[in-house]
Structure formats: C-alpha cells, structure tokens
XYZ file of N, CA and C in Angstrom:
291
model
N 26.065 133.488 51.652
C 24.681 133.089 51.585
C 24.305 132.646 50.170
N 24.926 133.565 48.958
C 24.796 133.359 47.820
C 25.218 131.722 47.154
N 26.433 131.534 47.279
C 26.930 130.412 47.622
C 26.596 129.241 47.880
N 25.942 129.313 49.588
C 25.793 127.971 50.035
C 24.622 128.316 50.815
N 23.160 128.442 50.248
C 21.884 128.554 50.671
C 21.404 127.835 51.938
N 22.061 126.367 51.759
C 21.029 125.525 52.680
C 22.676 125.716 53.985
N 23.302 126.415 54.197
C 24.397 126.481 55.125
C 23.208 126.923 56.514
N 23.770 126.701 57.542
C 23.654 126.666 58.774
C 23.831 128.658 59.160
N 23.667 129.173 58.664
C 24.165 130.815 58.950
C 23.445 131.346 59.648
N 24.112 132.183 60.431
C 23.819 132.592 61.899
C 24.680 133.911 61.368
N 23.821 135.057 62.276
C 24.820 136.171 62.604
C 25.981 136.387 62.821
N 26.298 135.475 63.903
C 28.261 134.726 64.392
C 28.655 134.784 63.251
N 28.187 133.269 62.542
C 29.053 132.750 61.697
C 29.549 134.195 60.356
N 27.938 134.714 59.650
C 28.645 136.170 58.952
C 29.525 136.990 59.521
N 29.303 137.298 60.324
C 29.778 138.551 61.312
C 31.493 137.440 61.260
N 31.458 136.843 61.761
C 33.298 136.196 61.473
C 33.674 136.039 60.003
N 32.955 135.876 59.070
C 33.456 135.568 57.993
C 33.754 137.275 57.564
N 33.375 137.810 57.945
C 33.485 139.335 57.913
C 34.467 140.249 58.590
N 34.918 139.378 59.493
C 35.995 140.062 60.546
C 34.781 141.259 61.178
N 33.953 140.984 61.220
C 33.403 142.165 62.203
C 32.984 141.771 63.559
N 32.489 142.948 64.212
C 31.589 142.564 65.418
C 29.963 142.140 64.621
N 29.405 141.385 65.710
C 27.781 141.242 65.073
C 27.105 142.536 64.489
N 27.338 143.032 65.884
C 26.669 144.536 65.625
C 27.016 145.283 64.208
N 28.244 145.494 64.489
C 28.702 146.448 63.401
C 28.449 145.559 62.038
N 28.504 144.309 61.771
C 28.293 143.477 60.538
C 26.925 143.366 60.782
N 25.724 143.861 61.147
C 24.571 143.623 61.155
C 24.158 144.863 60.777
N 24.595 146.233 61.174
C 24.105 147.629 60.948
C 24.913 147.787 59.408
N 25.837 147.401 59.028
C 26.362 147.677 57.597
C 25.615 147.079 56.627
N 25.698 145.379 57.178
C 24.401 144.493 56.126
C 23.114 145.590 55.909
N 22.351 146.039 56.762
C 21.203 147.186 56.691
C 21.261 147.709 55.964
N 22.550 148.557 56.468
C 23.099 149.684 55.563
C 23.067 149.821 53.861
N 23.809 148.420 53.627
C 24.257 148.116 52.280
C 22.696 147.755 51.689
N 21.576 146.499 52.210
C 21.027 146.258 51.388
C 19.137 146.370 52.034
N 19.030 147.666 52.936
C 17.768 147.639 53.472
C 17.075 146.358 54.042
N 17.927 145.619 54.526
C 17.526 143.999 54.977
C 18.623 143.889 56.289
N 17.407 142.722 57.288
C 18.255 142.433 58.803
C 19.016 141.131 57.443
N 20.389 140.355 57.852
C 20.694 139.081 57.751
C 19.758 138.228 57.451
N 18.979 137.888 58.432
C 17.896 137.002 58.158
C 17.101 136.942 56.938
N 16.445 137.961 57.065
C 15.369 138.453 56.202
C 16.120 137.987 54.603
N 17.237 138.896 54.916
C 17.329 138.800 53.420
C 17.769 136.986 53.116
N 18.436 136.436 53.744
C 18.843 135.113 53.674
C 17.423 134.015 53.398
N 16.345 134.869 54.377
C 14.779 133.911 53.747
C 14.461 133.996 52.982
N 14.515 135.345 51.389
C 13.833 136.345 50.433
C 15.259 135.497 49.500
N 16.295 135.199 49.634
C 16.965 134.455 48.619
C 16.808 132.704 49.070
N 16.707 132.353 50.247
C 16.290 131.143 49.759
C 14.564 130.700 49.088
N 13.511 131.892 49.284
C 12.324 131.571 48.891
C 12.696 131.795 47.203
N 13.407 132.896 47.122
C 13.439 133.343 45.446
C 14.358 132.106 44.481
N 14.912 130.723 45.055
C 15.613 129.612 44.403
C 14.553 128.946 44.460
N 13.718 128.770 46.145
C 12.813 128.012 46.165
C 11.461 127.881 45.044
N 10.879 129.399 44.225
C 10.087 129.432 43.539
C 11.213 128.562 42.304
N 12.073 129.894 41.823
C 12.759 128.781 40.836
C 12.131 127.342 40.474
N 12.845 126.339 41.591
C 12.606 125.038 41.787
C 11.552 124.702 41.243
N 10.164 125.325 42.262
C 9.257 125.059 41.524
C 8.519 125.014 40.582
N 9.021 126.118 40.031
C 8.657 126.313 38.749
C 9.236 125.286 37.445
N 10.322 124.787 37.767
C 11.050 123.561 37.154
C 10.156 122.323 37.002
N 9.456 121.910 38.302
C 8.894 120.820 38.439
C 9.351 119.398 38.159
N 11.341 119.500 38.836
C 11.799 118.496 38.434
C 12.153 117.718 40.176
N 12.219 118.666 40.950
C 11.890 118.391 42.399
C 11.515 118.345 43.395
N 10.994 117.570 44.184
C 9.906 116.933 45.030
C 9.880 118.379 45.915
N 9.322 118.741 46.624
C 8.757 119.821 47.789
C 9.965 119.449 49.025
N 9.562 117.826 49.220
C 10.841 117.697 50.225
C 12.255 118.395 49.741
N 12.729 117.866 48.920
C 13.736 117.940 48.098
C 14.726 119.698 48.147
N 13.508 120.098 47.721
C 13.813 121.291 47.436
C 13.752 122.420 48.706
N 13.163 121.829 49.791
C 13.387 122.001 51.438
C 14.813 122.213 51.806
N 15.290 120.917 51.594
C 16.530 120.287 51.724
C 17.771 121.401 51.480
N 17.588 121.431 49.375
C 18.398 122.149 49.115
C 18.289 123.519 49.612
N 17.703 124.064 49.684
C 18.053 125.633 50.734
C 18.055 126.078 51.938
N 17.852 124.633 52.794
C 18.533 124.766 54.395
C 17.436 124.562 55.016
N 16.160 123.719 54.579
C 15.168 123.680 55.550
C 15.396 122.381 56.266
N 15.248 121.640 57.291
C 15.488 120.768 57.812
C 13.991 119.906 57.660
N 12.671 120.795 57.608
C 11.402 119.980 58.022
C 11.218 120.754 56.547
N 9.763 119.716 55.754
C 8.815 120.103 54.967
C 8.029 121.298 55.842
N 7.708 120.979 57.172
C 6.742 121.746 57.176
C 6.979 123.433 57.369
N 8.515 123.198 58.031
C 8.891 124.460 58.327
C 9.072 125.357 57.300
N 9.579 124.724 56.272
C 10.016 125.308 54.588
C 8.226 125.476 53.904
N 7.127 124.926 54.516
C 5.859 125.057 53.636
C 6.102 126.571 54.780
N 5.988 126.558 55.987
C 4.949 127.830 56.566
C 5.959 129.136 55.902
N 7.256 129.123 55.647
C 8.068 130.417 55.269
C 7.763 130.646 54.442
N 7.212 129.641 53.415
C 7.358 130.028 51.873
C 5.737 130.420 51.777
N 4.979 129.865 52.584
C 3.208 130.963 52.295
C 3.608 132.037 53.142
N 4.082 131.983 53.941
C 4.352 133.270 54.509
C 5.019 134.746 53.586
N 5.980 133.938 52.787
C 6.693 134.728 51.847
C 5.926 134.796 50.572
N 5.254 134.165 50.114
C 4.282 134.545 48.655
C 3.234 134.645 48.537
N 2.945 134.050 50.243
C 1.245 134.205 49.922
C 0.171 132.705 49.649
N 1.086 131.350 48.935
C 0.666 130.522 48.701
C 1.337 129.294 49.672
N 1.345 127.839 49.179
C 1.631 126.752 49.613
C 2.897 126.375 48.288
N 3.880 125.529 49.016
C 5.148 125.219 47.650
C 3.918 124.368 46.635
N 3.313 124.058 46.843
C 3.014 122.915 46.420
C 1.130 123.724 44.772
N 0.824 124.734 45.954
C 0.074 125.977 45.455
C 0.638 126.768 44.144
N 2.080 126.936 45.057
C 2.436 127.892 43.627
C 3.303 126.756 42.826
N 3.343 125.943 42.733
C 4.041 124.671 41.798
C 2.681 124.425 40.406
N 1.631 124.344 41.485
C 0.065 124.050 40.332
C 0.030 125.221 39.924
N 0.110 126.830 40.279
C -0.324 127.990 39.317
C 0.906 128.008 38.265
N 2.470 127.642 38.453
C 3.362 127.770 37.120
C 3.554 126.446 36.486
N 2.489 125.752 36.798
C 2.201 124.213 35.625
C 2.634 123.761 34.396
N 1.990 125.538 33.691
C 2.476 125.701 31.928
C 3.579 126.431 31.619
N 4.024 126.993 33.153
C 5.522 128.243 32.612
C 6.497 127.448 31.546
C-alpha cells in the first residue's frame, strides 16, 4: 500500500501477497495496526493527499489520480469526509505553509 497508493487493492489481492487467507490477513492487519485494510489504505492515501496539497504544485484532478482515485468527485467526498474540508478548502487554508 505504502509503495503503490493509487494500486487497485482489494483484500484478495493483500491477503495473496501475504500468503494468507482473507480472514486471517484481515484479523492480523487489525491486530498489528488497530485498522480494517481499507480504512487504513484511505488514512494513507488522504495523509499524501494533504501533502500534495499543501505543495500547491498539483491540480486536485491530478492528485486524485496519483493515489488511486479514478473520479475528482469521488477523491473530493473521501477527503471532506476524512478532514472535515474540500481538497480544494484545505489547499486555500495551507496557502502560506
């Protein structure tokens, strides 16, 4: 996940790269880091995604792209969902970072 953000990852696909069953590679992931797969895979692509923005060297689409969103819009609703704001919201509050 670390790796290759905007990858296609699915439970399957970890759970094989793991040699495990889903299950059992889904209750250890828990285990190890208090996070389902998912979750944590949304909480590291939102935490590159602020990055980005905070750069202000790439477009909203752009930066969709690079961490596996397929739509702007789908990558806007995760990321207010996840901070609270709009990409575009928290891009204007770190203006002067």
């Amino acid at each position: 996940m670390h790796s290759s953000p905007s990858a296609d990852w699915t439970l399957a696909s970890l759970s094989a790269k793991s040699a495990m069953s889903r299950s059992a590679f889904a209750s250890r992931f828990h285990q190890l880091t208090g996070s389902t797969p998912g979750n944590y895979l949304t909480s590291w692509r939102m935490e590159l995604a602020c990055a980005e923005l905070r750069k202000h060297h790439l477009s909203i689409t752009e930066i969709a792209r690079l961490i596996g969103y397929k739509s702007v819009p789908s990558f806007s609703l995760a990321f207010k969902r996840h901070t609270g704001r709009t990409p575009g919201g928290y891009r204007n509050l770190h203006k002067n970072s």
